[in-house]
Short mmCIF file of C-alpha atoms and ligand atoms in Angstrom, two decimals:
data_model
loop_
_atom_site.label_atom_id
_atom_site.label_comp_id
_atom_site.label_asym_id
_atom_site.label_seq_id
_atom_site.Cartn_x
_atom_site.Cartn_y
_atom_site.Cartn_z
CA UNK A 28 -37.17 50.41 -29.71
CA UNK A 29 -37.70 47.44 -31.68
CA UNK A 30 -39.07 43.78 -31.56
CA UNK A 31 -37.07 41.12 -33.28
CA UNK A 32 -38.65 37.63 -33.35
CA UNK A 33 -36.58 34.83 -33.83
CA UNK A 34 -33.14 37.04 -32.45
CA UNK A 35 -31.19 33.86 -31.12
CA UNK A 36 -30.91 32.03 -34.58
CA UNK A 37 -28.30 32.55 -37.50
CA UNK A 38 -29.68 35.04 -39.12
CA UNK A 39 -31.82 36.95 -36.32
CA UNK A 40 -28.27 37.12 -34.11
CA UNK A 41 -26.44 38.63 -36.71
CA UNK A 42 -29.04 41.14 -37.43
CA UNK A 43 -29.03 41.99 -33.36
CA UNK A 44 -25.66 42.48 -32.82
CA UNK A 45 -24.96 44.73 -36.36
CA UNK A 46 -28.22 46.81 -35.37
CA UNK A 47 -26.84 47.66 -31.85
CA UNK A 48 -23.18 47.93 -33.33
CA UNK A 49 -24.51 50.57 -35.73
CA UNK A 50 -27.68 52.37 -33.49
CA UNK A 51 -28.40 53.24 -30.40
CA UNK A 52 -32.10 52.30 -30.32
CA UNK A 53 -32.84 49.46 -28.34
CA UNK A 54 -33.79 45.85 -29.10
CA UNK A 55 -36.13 43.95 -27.57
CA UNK A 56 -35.81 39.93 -28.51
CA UNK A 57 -38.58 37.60 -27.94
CA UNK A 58 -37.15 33.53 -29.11
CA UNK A 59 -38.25 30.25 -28.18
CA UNK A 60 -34.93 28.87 -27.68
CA UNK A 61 -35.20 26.03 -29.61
CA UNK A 62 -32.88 23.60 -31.06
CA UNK A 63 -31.93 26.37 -33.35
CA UNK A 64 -31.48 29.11 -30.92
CA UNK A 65 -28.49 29.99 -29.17
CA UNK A 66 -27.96 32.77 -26.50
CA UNK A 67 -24.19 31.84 -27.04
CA UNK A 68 -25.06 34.44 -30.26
CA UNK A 69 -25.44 36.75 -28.31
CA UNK A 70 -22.67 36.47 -25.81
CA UNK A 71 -21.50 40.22 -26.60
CA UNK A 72 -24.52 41.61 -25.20
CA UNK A 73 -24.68 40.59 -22.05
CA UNK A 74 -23.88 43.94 -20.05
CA UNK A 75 -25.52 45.69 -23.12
CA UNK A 76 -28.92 47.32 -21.42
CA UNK A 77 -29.93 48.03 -24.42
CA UNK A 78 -30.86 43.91 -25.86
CA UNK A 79 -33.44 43.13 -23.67
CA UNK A 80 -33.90 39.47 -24.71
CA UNK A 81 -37.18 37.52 -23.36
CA UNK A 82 -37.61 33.72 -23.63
CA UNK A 83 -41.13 32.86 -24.99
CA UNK A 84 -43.32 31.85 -28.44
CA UNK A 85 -44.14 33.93 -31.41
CA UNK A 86 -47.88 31.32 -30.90
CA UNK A 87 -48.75 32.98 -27.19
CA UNK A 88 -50.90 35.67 -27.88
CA UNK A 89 -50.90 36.79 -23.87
CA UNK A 90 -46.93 37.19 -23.97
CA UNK A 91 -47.02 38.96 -27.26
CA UNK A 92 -49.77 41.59 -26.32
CA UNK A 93 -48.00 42.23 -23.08
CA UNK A 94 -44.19 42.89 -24.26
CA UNK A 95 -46.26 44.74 -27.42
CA UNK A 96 -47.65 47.30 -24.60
CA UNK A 97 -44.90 47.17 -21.79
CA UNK A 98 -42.11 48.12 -24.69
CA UNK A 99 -44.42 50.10 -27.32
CA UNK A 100 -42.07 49.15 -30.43
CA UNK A 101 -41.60 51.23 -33.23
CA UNK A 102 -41.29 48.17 -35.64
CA UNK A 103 -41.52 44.44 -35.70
CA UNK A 104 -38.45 42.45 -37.49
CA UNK A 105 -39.73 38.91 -37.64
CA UNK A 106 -37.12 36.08 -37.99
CA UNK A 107 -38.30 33.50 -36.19
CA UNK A 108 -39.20 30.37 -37.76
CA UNK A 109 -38.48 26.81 -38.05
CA UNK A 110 -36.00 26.99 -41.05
CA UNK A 111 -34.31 23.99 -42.24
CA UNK A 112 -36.36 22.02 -45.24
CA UNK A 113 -34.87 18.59 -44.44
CA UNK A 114 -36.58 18.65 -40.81
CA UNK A 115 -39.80 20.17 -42.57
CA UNK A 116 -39.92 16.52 -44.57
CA UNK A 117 -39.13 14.73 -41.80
CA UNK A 118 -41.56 16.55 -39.63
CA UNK A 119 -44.03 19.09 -41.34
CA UNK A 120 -45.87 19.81 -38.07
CA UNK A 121 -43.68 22.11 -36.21
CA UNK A 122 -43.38 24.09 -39.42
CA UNK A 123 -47.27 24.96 -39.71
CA UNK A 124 -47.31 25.65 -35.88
CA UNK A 125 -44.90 28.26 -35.65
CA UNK A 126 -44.89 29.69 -39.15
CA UNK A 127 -48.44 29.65 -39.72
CA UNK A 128 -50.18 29.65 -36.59
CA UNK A 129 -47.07 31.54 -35.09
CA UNK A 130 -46.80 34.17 -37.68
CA UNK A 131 -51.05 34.48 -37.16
CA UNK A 132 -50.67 34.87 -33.87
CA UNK A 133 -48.07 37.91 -34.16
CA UNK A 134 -50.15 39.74 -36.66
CA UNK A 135 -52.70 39.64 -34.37
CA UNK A 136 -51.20 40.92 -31.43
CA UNK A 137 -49.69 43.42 -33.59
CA UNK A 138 -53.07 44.27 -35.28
CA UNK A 139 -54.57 45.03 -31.81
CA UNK A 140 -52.08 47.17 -31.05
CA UNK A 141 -50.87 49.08 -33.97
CA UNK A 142 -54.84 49.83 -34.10
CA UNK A 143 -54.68 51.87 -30.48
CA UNK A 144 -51.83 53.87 -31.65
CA UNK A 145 -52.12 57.60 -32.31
CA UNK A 146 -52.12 58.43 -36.24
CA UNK A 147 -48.61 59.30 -36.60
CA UNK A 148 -47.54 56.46 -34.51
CA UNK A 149 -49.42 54.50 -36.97
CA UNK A 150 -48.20 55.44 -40.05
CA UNK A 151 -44.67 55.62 -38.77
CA UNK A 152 -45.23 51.53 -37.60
CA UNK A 153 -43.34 48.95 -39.64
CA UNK A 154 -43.90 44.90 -39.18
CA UNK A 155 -40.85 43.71 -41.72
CA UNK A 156 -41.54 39.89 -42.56
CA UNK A 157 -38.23 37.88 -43.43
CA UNK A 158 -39.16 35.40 -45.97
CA UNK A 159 -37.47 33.27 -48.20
CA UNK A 160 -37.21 32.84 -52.35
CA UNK A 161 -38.01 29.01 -52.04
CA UNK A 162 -42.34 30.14 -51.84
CA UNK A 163 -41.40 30.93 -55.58
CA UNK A 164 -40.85 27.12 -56.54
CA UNK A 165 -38.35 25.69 -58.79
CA UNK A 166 -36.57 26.73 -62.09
CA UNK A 167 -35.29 25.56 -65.46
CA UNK A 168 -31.67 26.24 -66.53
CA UNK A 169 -32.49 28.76 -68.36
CA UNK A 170 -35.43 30.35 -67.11
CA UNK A 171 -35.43 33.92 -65.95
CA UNK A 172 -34.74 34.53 -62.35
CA UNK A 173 -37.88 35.05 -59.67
CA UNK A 174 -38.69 38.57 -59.40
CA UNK A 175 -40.73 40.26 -56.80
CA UNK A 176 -44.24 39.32 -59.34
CA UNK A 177 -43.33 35.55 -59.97
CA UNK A 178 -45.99 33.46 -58.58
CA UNK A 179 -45.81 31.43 -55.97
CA UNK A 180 -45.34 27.63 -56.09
CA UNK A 181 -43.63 26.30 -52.98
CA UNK A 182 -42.79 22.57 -53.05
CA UNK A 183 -41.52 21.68 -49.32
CA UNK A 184 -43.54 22.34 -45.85
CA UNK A 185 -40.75 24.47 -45.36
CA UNK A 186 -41.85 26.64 -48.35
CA UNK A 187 -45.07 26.08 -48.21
CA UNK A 188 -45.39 27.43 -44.81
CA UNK A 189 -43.12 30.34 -45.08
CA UNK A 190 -45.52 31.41 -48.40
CA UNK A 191 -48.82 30.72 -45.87
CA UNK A 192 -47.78 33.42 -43.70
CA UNK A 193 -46.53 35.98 -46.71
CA UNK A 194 -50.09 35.64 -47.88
CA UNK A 195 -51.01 36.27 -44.12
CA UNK A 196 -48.97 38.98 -44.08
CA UNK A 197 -50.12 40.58 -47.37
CA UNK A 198 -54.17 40.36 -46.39
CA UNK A 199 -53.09 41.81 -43.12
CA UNK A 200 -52.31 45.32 -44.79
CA UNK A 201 -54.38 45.16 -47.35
CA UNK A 202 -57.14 44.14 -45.35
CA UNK A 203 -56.27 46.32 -41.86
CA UNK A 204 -54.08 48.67 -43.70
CA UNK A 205 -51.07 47.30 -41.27
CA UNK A 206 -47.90 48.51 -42.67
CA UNK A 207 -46.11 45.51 -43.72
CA UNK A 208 -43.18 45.03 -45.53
CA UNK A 209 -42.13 41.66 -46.95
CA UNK A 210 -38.43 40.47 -48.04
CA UNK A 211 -37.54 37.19 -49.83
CA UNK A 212 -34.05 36.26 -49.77
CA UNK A 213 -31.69 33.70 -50.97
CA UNK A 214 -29.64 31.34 -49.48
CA UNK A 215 -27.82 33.06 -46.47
CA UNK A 216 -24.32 32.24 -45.20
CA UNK A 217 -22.24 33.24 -42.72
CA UNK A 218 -20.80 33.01 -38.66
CA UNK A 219 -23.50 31.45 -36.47
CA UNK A 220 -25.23 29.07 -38.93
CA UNK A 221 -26.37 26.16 -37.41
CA UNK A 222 -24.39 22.93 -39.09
CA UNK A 223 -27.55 21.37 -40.71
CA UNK A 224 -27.74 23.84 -43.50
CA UNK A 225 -25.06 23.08 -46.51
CA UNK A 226 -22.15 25.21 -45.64
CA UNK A 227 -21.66 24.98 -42.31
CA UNK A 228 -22.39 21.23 -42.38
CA UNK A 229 -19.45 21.35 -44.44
CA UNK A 230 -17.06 23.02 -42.35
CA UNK A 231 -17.57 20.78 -39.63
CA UNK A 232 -17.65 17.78 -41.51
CA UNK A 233 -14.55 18.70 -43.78
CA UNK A 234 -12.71 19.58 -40.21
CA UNK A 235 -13.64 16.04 -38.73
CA UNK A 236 -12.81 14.12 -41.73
CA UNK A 237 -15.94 13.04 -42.37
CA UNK A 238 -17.95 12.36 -45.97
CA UNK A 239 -18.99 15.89 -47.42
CA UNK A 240 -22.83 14.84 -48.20
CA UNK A 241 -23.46 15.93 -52.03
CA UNK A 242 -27.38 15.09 -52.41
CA UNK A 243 -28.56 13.64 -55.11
CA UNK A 244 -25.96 14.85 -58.17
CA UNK A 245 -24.59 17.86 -57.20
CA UNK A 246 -25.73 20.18 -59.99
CA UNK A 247 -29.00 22.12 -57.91
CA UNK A 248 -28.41 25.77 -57.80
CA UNK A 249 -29.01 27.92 -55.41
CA UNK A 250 -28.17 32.03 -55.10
CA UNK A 251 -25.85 32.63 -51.86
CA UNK A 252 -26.00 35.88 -50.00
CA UNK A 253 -23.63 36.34 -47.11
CA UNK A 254 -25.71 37.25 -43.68
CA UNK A 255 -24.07 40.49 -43.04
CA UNK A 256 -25.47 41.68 -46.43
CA UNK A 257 -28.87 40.45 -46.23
CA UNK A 258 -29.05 42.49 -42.63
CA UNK A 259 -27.84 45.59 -44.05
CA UNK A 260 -29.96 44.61 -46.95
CA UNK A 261 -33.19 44.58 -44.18
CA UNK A 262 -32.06 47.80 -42.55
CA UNK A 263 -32.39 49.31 -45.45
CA UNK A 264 -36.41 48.22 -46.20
CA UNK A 265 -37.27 48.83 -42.43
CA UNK A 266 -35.48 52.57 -43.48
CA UNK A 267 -37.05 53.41 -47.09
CA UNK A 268 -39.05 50.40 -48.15
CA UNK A 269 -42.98 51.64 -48.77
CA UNK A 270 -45.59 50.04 -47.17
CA UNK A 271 -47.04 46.88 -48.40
CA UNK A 272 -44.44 46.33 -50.96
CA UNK A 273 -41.95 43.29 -51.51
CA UNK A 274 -38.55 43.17 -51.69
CA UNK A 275 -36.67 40.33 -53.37
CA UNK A 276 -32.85 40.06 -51.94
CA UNK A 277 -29.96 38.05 -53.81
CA UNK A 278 -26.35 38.12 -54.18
CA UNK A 279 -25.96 37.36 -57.78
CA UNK A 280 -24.10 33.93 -56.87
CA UNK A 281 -25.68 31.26 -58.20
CA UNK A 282 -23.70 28.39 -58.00
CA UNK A 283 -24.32 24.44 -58.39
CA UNK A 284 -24.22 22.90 -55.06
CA UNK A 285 -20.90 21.06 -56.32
CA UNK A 286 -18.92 24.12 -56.74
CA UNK A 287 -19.94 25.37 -53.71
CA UNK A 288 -18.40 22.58 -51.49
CA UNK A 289 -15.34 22.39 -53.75
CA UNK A 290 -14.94 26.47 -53.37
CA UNK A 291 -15.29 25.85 -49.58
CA UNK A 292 -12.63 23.04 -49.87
CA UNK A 293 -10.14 25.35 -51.70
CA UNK A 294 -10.77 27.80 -48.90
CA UNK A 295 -10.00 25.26 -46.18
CA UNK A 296 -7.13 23.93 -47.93
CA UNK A 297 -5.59 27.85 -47.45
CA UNK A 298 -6.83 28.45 -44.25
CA UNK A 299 -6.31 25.29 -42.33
CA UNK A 300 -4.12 23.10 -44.98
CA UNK A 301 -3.03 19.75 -44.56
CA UNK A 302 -6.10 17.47 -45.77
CA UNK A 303 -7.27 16.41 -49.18
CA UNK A 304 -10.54 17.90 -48.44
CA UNK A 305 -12.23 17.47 -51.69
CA UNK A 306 -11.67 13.65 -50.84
CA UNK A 307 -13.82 13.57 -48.84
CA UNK A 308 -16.78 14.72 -51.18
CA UNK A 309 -19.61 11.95 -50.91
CA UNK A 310 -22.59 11.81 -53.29
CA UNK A 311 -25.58 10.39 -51.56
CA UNK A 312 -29.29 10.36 -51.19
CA UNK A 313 -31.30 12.57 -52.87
CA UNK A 314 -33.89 15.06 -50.91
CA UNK A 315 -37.15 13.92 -51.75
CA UNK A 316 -38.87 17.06 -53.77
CA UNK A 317 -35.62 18.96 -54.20
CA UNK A 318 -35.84 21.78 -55.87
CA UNK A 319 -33.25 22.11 -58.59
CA UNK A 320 -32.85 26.22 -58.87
CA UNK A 321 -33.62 28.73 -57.25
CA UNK A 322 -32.38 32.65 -58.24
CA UNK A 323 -33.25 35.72 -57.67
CA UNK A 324 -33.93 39.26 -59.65
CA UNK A 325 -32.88 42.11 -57.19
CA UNK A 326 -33.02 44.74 -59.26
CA UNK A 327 -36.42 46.15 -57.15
CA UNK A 328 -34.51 46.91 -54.07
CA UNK A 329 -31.22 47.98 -55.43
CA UNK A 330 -33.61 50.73 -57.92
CA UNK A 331 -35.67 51.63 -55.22
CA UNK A 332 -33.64 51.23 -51.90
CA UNK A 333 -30.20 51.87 -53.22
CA UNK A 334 -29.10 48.45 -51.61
CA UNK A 335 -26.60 45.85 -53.03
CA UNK A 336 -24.35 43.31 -51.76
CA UNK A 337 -21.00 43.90 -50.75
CA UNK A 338 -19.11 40.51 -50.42
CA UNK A 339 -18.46 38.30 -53.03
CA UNK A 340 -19.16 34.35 -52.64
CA UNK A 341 -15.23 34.27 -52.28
CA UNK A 342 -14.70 36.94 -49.82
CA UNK A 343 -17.75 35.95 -47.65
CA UNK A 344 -16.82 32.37 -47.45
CA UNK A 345 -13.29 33.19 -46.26
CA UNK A 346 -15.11 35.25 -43.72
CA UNK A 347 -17.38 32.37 -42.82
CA UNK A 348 -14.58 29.49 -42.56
CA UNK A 349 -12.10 31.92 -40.76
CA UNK A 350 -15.61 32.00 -38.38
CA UNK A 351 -15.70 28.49 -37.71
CA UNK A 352 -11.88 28.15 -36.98
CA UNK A 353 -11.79 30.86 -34.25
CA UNK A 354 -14.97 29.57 -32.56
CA UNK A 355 -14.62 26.36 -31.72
CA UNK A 356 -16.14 26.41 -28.58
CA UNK A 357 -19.49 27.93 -30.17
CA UNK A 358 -19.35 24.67 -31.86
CA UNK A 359 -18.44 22.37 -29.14
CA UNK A 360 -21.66 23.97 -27.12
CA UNK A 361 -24.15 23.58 -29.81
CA UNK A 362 -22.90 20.21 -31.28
CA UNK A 363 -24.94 18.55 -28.58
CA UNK A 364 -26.51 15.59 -27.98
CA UNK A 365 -30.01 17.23 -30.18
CA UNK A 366 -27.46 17.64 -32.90
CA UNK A 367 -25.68 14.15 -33.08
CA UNK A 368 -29.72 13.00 -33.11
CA UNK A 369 -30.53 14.82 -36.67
CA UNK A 370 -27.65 13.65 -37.94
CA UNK A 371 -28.15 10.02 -37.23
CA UNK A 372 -31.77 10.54 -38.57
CA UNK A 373 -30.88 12.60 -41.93
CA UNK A 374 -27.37 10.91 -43.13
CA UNK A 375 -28.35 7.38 -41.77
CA UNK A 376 -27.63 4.55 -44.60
CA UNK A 377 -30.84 3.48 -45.94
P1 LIG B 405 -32.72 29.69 -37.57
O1 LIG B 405 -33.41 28.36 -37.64
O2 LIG B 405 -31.24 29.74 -37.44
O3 LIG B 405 -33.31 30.54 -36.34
C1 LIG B 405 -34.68 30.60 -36.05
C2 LIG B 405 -34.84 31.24 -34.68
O4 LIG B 405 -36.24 31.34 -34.39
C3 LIG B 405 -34.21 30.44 -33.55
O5 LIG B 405 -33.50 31.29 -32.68
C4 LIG B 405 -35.41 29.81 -32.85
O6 LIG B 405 -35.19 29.58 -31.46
C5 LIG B 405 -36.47 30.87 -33.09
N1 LIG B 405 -37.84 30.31 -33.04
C6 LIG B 405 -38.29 29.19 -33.66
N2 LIG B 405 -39.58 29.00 -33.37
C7 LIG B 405 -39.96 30.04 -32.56
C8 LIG B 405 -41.19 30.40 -31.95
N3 LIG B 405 -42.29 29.66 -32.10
N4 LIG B 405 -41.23 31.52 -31.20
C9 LIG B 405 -40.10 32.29 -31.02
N5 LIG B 405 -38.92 31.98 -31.57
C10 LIG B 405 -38.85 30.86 -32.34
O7 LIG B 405 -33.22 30.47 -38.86
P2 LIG B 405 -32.45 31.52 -39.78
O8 LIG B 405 -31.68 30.79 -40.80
O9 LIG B 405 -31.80 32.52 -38.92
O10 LIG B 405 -33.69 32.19 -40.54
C11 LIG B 405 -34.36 33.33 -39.97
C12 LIG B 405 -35.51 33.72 -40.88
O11 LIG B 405 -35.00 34.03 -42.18
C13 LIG B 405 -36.55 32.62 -41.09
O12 LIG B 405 -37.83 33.22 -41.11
C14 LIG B 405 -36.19 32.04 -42.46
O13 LIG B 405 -37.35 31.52 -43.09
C15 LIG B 405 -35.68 33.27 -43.17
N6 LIG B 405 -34.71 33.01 -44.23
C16 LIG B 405 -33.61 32.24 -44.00
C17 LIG B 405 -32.68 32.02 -45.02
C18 LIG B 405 -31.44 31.20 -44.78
O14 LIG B 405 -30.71 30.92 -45.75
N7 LIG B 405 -31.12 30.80 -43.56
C19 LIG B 405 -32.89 32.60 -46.28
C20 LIG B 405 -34.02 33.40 -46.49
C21 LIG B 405 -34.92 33.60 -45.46
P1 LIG B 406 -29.72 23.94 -47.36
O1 LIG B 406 -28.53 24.59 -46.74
O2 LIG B 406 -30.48 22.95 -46.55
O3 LIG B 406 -30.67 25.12 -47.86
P2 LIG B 406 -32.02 25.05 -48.80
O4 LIG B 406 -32.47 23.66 -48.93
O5 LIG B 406 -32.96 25.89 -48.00
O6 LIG B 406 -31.63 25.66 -50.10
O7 LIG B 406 -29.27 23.24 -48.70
C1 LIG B 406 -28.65 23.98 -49.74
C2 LIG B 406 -28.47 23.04 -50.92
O8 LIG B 406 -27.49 22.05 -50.55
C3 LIG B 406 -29.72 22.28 -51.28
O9 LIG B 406 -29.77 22.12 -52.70
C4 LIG B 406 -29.53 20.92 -50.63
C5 LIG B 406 -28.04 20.73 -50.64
N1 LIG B 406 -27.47 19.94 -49.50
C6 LIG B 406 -26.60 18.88 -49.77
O10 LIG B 406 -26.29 18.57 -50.94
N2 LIG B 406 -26.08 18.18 -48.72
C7 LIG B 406 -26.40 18.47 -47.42
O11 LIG B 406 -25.92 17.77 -46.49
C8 LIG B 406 -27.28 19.57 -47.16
C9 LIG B 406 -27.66 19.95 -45.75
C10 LIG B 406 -27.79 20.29 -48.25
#
């Protein structure tokens, strides 16, 4: 089987449930349930016996080296993380705890035992770390996209945690010899995305007729990938990536953040017409630090791994609003009382 970290969350639940659509090897999910996780993701599995899902931290050492031994995992996926950079300003600490000290704390158990595994079973071993292109920094207009050698300069706790525990990650095989494998990926969008991040944020908003929050003016870029891609896209490293190496993954749509919410208007206006969406566009305060462009150079993994994207920013999007509009329970359960809290903290008037 395998151990994913982190399986409750957007991208980790997605990843779950397309593994176990497409393989019959087992999955063993270890999440902390916090705001960010949602066993709601995983609804379709419940009389599936083989998503074995335990509650607990990536940071406890004594759970970790017991599930490591009780379920003997061929490889480690590791999602989980606190993700969202506007919570890293507003409170750094969490950040560090579980992607630091939490990704430390999994290498560690995974060190111990990877070590007492027969030769084969050691070479065989794969710990994928799911990272992110923001530990590469910021970029000009015109400056060339980050590739897989760029070096790092991340500019929110966010970032600059999720780099920490690459570099972790990276002494820990060339130090142990552990056979890591390390993916940084763009933006990701797509069904299950908590609505803090921009595009499902968006959706709900635009629904609600409420202001569409444009920070700052509009024109940062960022690459979008749509989540079913960028799990394929990790299949495919756990499958053929070589141990040790990087893997940047994009989906060669980089768009200014002001396109992006009038695209997902135009969408909206098809799918659930009626509103002047793109009315409701409000520009507001900027994020303090923001990083103006991000983009990525895939050309590694589609050489080496054969992967690409399949969805277009148009076609994923439709995917992702038709989502949203057939779930509206899933969004009546997590839009909680938690929820209602970050958004009185992040969009309050100054
Ligand atoms: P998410 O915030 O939706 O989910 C994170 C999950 O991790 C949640 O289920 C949460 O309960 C769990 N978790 C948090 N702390 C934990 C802990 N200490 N122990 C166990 N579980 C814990 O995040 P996401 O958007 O799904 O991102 C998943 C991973 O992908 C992260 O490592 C993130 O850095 C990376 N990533 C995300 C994006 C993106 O656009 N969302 C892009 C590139 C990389
Ligand atoms: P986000 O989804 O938080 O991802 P990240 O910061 O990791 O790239 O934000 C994507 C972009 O959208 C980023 O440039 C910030 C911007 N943004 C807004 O303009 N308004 C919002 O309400 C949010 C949440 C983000």
């Amino acid at each position: 089987m395998i151990l994913v970290t982190g399986g409750a969350g957007f991208i980790g639940s997605n990843f779950v449930l397309n593994w176990l659509a497409q393989s019959a090897e087992p999955v063993l999910n270890l999440d902390k349930l916090t705001y960010a996780g949602n066993l709601g993701n995983l609804a379709a599995l419940k009389d599936d016996a083989r998503h074995v899902f335990v509650r607990g931290d990536i940071g406890d050492g004594a759970v970790l080296t017991r599930l490591l031994n009780e379920h003997q995992p061929r490889a480690i996926v590791h999602f989980a993380a606190e993700s969202h950079v506007d919570r890293s300003i507003h409170g750094p600490a969490e950040f560090i705890q579980t992607n630091v000290v939490g990704t430390f704390a999994l290498l560690e158990a995974t060190r111990a035992y990877w070590s007492a595994l027969s030769e084969n079973a050691q070479k065989a071993f794969r710990f994928l770390h799911v990272s992110t292109d923001e530990v590469y920094g910021s970029l000009g207009a015109d400056d060339p996209a980050f590739s897989e050698t760029t070096p790092y300069a991340p500019n929110s706790p966010y970032s600059a945690s999720k780099a920490s525990s690459d570099h972790l990650v990276r002494a820990y095989h060339h130090t142990y010899g552990l056979p890591v494998l390390t993916t940084n990926c763009s933006n990701n969008y797509g069904p299950r995305q908590f609505p803090e991040k921009l595009i499902p944020l968006m959706i709900v908003n635009a629904l609600a007729g409420k202001p569409l929050p444009v920070y700052g003016d509009g024109q940062n870029v960022r690459d979008w990938l749509y989540v079913g891609d960028h799990c394929a896209a990790i299949r495919a490293v756990l499958e053929k990536g070589i141990s040790g190496e990087v893997y940047n993954i994009g989906g060669n749509a980089e768009m200014k953040n002001l396109d992006v919410v009038h695209t997902l208007c135009n969408v909206l206006s098809t799918l659930r017409p009626g509103r002047d969406y793109a009315s409701q566009i409000t520009f507001v305060k900027d994020r303090p630090g923001h990083d103006r462009r991000y983009a990525i150079n895939a050309d590694k993994i589609r050489r080496d791994i054969g992967w690409q994207p399949v969805e277009t920013f148009e076609s994923g999007l439709t995917q992702t609003v038709r989502w949203y509009l057939d779930n509206e329970s899933w969004l009546t359960n997590i839009t909680s009382k938690a929820y209602q809290q970050w958004i009185d903290l992040q969009y309050a008037r100054p």
